[in-house]
């Protein structure tokens, strides 16, 4: 069985009108479903089964699924639209993919860069972001100053953030220390707001740069900053079937 959606959404998915525009087409009596004129809003249709016509012409939904990896730069919000009109991650891809609505899979902070997934497949988003799947996410944190072994161990064992929430055991490893900064690779499988920054704060360290390099075993690799690519079929099925 195909996905069941509201008629205005179906029309919008085809790209011929926005949802609002589709509502006007319906109320103007220009839409038929399985040969019957529909003027009331909100009726549901099944993709692939019901036949929808606008002005006598068949409307086909673009049912294609997109799975995208972006190397997000600092200075972009991970939403489709920002209340303060700041640039969004969707702005980066929308020149190339403009006929479908694609959404970020989870989020990275405005001041975080690195691996962000985007898709129009809600099931995929669920698999990657729902806490019950414990998807590991790996980051490189640039920490101001030095870090003690005891600080790293506390982060590994779990620290208290957000009014008593104790983070789960994490992997953390000092990679390097130079120019007054310490570079730490950290893997967590939770997704509290600004979690990595708060974990370091909990042990008295400030994160001054944060980059996500991996989700599960899918790696950012050498994708340049601000560029995107399609996921491979291997990456999609790995993330879907974990
Ligand atoms: N943890 C953070 O602090 N920020 C992010 O963007 C992601 C994880």
mmCIF file of N, CA, C and O in Angstrom, residues 13-61:
data_model
loop_
_atom_site.group_PDB
_atom_site.id
_atom_site.type_symbol
_atom_site.label_atom_id
_atom_site.label_comp_id
_atom_site.label_asym_id
_atom_site.label_seq_id
_atom_site.Cartn_x
_atom_site.Cartn_y
_atom_site.Cartn_z
ATOM 1 N N UNK A 13 3.410 17.777 -3.277
ATOM 2 C CA UNK A 13 4.544 16.871 -3.502
ATOM 3 C C UNK A 13 4.882 16.751 -4.992
ATOM 4 O O UNK A 13 5.995 16.423 -5.361
ATOM 5 N N UNK A 14 3.893 17.008 -5.836
ATOM 6 C CA UNK A 14 4.153 16.896 -7.275
ATOM 7 C C UNK A 14 4.926 18.103 -7.774
ATOM 8 O O UNK A 14 5.457 18.099 -8.864
ATOM 9 N N UNK A 15 4.940 19.155 -6.967
ATOM 10 C CA UNK A 15 5.687 20.348 -7.339
ATOM 11 C C UNK A 15 4.875 21.345 -8.150
ATOM 12 O O UNK A 15 5.371 22.413 -8.480
ATOM 13 N N UNK A 16 3.593 21.022 -8.450
ATOM 14 C CA UNK A 16 2.867 21.989 -9.300
ATOM 15 C C UNK A 16 2.313 23.168 -8.508
ATOM 16 O O UNK A 16 1.957 24.185 -9.079
ATOM 17 N N UNK A 17 2.202 23.039 -7.210
ATOM 18 C CA UNK A 17 1.717 24.160 -6.380
ATOM 19 C C UNK A 17 2.200 23.940 -4.960
ATOM 20 O O UNK A 17 2.538 22.820 -4.586
ATOM 21 N N UNK A 18 2.210 25.033 -4.195
ATOM 22 C CA UNK A 18 2.476 24.892 -2.761
ATOM 23 C C UNK A 18 1.227 24.280 -2.132
ATOM 24 O O UNK A 18 0.185 24.157 -2.783
ATOM 25 N N UNK A 19 1.314 23.948 -0.840
ATOM 26 C CA UNK A 19 0.125 23.395 -0.195
ATOM 27 C C UNK A 19 -1.029 24.394 -0.210
ATOM 28 O O UNK A 19 -2.170 24.044 -0.465
ATOM 29 N N UNK A 20 -0.689 25.653 0.075
ATOM 30 C CA UNK A 20 -1.695 26.723 0.034
ATOM 31 C C UNK A 20 -2.302 26.833 -1.368
ATOM 32 O O UNK A 20 -3.509 26.918 -1.544
ATOM 33 N N UNK A 21 -1.388 26.815 -2.372
ATOM 34 C CA UNK A 21 -1.838 26.913 -3.767
ATOM 35 C C UNK A 21 -2.742 25.738 -4.127
ATOM 36 O O UNK A 21 -3.743 25.888 -4.847
ATOM 37 N N UNK A 22 -2.404 24.558 -3.597
ATOM 38 C CA UNK A 22 -3.200 23.362 -3.872
ATOM 39 C C UNK A 22 -4.592 23.506 -3.257
ATOM 40 O O UNK A 22 -5.597 23.099 -3.860
ATOM 41 N N UNK A 23 -4.658 24.129 -2.099
ATOM 42 C CA UNK A 23 -5.972 24.349 -1.469
ATOM 43 C C UNK A 23 -6.845 25.227 -2.355
ATOM 44 O O UNK A 23 -8.049 24.984 -2.492
ATOM 45 N N UNK A 24 -6.224 26.239 -2.973
ATOM 46 C CA UNK A 24 -7.003 27.103 -3.880
ATOM 47 C C UNK A 24 -7.482 26.298 -5.089
ATOM 48 O O UNK A 24 -8.640 26.417 -5.494
ATOM 49 N N UNK A 25 -6.572 25.465 -5.642
ATOM 50 C CA UNK A 25 -6.975 24.653 -6.803
ATOM 51 C C UNK A 25 -8.178 23.789 -6.449
ATOM 52 O O UNK A 25 -9.112 23.642 -7.245
ATOM 53 N N UNK A 26 -8.157 23.251 -5.221
ATOM 54 C CA UNK A 26 -9.269 22.383 -4.788
ATOM 55 C C UNK A 26 -10.545 23.215 -4.663
ATOM 56 O O UNK A 26 -11.585 22.859 -5.221
ATOM 57 N N UNK A 27 -10.448 24.355 -3.970
ATOM 58 C CA UNK A 27 -11.702 25.103 -3.773
ATOM 59 C C UNK A 27 -12.223 25.709 -5.076
ATOM 60 O O UNK A 27 -13.416 25.956 -5.217
ATOM 61 N N UNK A 28 -11.333 25.889 -6.049
ATOM 62 C CA UNK A 28 -11.795 26.401 -7.351
ATOM 63 C C UNK A 28 -12.410 25.294 -8.214
ATOM 64 O O UNK A 28 -12.797 25.528 -9.357
ATOM 65 N N UNK A 29 -12.414 24.059 -7.678
ATOM 66 C CA UNK A 29 -13.063 22.966 -8.409
ATOM 67 C C UNK A 29 -12.238 22.433 -9.567
ATOM 68 O O UNK A 29 -12.768 21.854 -10.515
ATOM 69 N N UNK A 30 -10.910 22.600 -9.495
ATOM 70 C CA UNK A 30 -10.058 22.195 -10.627
ATOM 71 C C UNK A 30 -9.423 20.822 -10.432
ATOM 72 O O UNK A 30 -8.629 20.374 -11.244
ATOM 73 N N UNK A 31 -9.782 20.178 -9.298
ATOM 74 C CA UNK A 31 -9.111 18.912 -8.962
ATOM 75 C C UNK A 31 -10.115 17.755 -8.976
ATOM 76 O O UNK A 31 -11.219 17.879 -8.439
ATOM 77 N N UNK A 32 -9.719 16.640 -9.593
ATOM 78 C CA UNK A 32 -10.540 15.426 -9.488
ATOM 79 C C UNK A 32 -9.703 14.300 -8.888
ATOM 80 O O UNK A 32 -8.480 14.249 -9.074
ATOM 81 N N UNK A 33 -10.391 13.444 -8.131
ATOM 82 C CA UNK A 33 -9.749 12.233 -7.606
ATOM 83 C C UNK A 33 -10.559 11.050 -8.107
ATOM 84 O O UNK A 33 -11.775 10.978 -7.877
ATOM 85 N N UNK A 34 -9.909 10.165 -8.821
ATOM 86 C CA UNK A 34 -10.561 8.997 -9.429
ATOM 87 C C UNK A 34 -11.809 9.417 -10.221
ATOM 88 O O UNK A 34 -12.864 8.786 -10.148
ATOM 89 N N UNK A 35 -11.669 10.530 -10.916
ATOM 90 C CA UNK A 35 -12.745 10.984 -11.804
ATOM 91 C C UNK A 35 -13.791 11.864 -11.148
ATOM 92 O O UNK A 35 -14.653 12.417 -11.832
ATOM 93 N N UNK A 36 -13.737 12.031 -9.824
ATOM 94 C CA UNK A 36 -14.758 12.850 -9.153
ATOM 95 C C UNK A 36 -14.174 14.183 -8.716
ATOM 96 O O UNK A 36 -13.103 14.216 -8.097
ATOM 97 N N UNK A 37 -14.920 15.240 -9.024
ATOM 98 C CA UNK A 37 -14.456 16.565 -8.630
ATOM 99 C C UNK A 37 -14.472 16.681 -7.102
ATOM 100 O O UNK A 37 -15.421 16.243 -6.441
ATOM 101 N N UNK A 38 -13.384 17.246 -6.556
ATOM 102 C CA UNK A 38 -13.294 17.409 -5.100
ATOM 103 C C UNK A 38 -13.173 18.895 -4.802
ATOM 104 O O UNK A 38 -12.296 19.565 -5.346
ATOM 105 N N UNK A 39 -14.059 19.415 -3.957
ATOM 106 C CA UNK A 39 -13.920 20.838 -3.592
ATOM 107 C C UNK A 39 -13.707 21.021 -2.094
ATOM 108 O O UNK A 39 -13.400 22.109 -1.640
ATOM 109 N N UNK A 40 -13.860 19.907 -1.342
ATOM 110 C CA UNK A 40 -13.642 20.078 0.108
ATOM 111 C C UNK A 40 -12.178 19.784 0.451
ATOM 112 O O UNK A 40 -11.532 18.954 -0.219
ATOM 113 N N UNK A 41 -11.674 20.473 1.458
ATOM 114 C CA UNK A 41 -10.263 20.335 1.839
ATOM 115 C C UNK A 41 -10.094 19.105 2.747
ATOM 116 O O UNK A 41 -11.007 18.740 3.463
ATOM 117 N N UNK A 42 -8.919 18.532 2.680
ATOM 118 C CA UNK A 42 -8.557 17.544 3.710
ATOM 119 C C UNK A 42 -8.832 16.103 3.357
ATOM 120 O O UNK A 42 -8.532 15.220 4.148
ATOM 121 N N UNK A 43 -9.393 15.816 2.160
ATOM 122 C CA UNK A 43 -9.599 14.397 1.879
ATOM 123 C C UNK A 43 -8.234 13.738 1.646
ATOM 124 O O UNK A 43 -7.261 14.402 1.284
ATOM 125 N N UNK A 44 -8.179 12.437 1.880
ATOM 126 C CA UNK A 44 -6.884 11.746 1.808
ATOM 127 C C UNK A 44 -6.808 10.885 0.553
ATOM 128 O O UNK A 44 -7.823 10.341 0.121
ATOM 129 N N UNK A 45 -5.605 10.792 0.023
ATOM 130 C CA UNK A 45 -5.396 9.943 -1.151
ATOM 131 C C UNK A 45 -4.196 9.033 -0.906
ATOM 132 O O UNK A 45 -3.337 9.341 -0.080
ATOM 133 N N UNK A 46 -4.207 7.926 -1.641
ATOM 134 C CA UNK A 46 -3.101 6.981 -1.489
ATOM 135 C C UNK A 46 -2.154 7.121 -2.678
ATOM 136 O O UNK A 46 -2.585 6.996 -3.834
ATOM 137 N N UNK A 47 -0.889 7.363 -2.355
ATOM 138 C CA UNK A 47 0.101 7.537 -3.424
ATOM 139 C C UNK A 47 0.235 6.224 -4.196
ATOM 140 O O UNK A 47 0.360 5.155 -3.599
ATOM 141 N N UNK A 48 0.162 6.333 -5.503
ATOM 142 C CA UNK A 48 0.335 5.143 -6.344
ATOM 143 C C UNK A 48 -0.966 4.424 -6.619
ATOM 144 O O UNK A 48 -1.028 3.577 -7.509
ATOM 145 N N UNK A 49 -2.045 4.717 -5.858
ATOM 146 C CA UNK A 49 -3.313 4.009 -6.060
ATOM 147 C C UNK A 49 -4.398 4.948 -6.587
ATOM 148 O O UNK A 49 -5.099 4.623 -7.546
ATOM 149 N N UNK A 50 -4.530 6.125 -5.981
ATOM 150 C CA UNK A 50 -5.575 7.061 -6.425
ATOM 151 C C UNK A 50 -5.061 7.891 -7.598
ATOM 152 O O UNK A 50 -3.877 8.208 -7.653
ATOM 153 N N UNK A 51 -5.998 8.228 -8.500
ATOM 154 C CA UNK A 51 -5.531 9.058 -9.608
ATOM 155 C C UNK A 51 -6.086 10.474 -9.468
ATOM 156 O O UNK A 51 -7.284 10.685 -9.333
ATOM 157 N N UNK A 52 -5.139 11.408 -9.432
ATOM 158 C CA UNK A 52 -5.466 12.803 -9.175
ATOM 159 C C UNK A 52 -5.204 13.606 -10.454
ATOM 160 O O UNK A 52 -4.158 13.432 -11.086
ATOM 161 N N UNK A 53 -6.176 14.432 -10.823
ATOM 162 C CA UNK A 53 -6.004 15.290 -11.998
ATOM 163 C C UNK A 53 -6.219 16.744 -11.592
ATOM 164 O O UNK A 53 -7.078 17.037 -10.757
ATOM 165 N N UNK A 54 -5.429 17.651 -12.164
ATOM 166 C CA UNK A 54 -5.676 19.089 -12.008
ATOM 167 C C UNK A 54 -5.880 19.651 -13.413
ATOM 168 O O UNK A 54 -5.048 19.405 -14.303
ATOM 169 N N UNK A 55 -6.981 20.349 -13.620
ATOM 170 C CA UNK A 55 -7.323 20.898 -14.941
ATOM 171 C C UNK A 55 -7.261 19.823 -16.020
ATOM 172 O O UNK A 55 -6.755 20.042 -17.121
ATOM 173 N N UNK A 56 -7.697 18.633 -15.633
ATOM 174 C CA UNK A 56 -7.750 17.539 -16.610
ATOM 175 C C UNK A 56 -6.427 16.858 -16.884
ATOM 176 O O UNK A 56 -6.359 15.943 -17.701
ATOM 177 N N UNK A 57 -5.362 17.277 -16.178
ATOM 178 C CA UNK A 57 -4.050 16.649 -16.436
ATOM 179 C C UNK A 57 -3.628 15.828 -15.222
ATOM 180 O O UNK A 57 -3.799 16.276 -14.075
ATOM 181 N N UNK A 58 -3.061 14.636 -15.443
ATOM 182 C CA UNK A 58 -2.675 13.793 -14.309
ATOM 183 C C UNK A 58 -1.566 14.430 -13.466
ATOM 184 O O UNK A 58 -0.672 15.069 -14.013
ATOM 185 N N UNK A 59 -1.672 14.236 -12.168
ATOM 186 C CA UNK A 59 -0.662 14.777 -11.244
ATOM 187 C C UNK A 59 0.119 13.599 -10.672
ATOM 188 O O UNK A 59 -0.445 12.728 -10.013
ATOM 189 N N UNK A 60 1.382 13.579 -10.943
ATOM 190 C CA UNK A 60 2.235 12.484 -10.426
ATOM 191 C C UNK A 60 3.088 13.036 -9.292
ATOM 192 O O UNK A 60 3.724 14.077 -9.440
ATOM 193 N N UNK A 61 3.111 12.320 -8.181
ATOM 194 C CA UNK A 61 3.977 12.785 -7.087
ATOM 195 C C UNK A 61 5.409 12.388 -7.387
ATOM 196 O O UNK A 61 5.666 11.336 -7.969
#
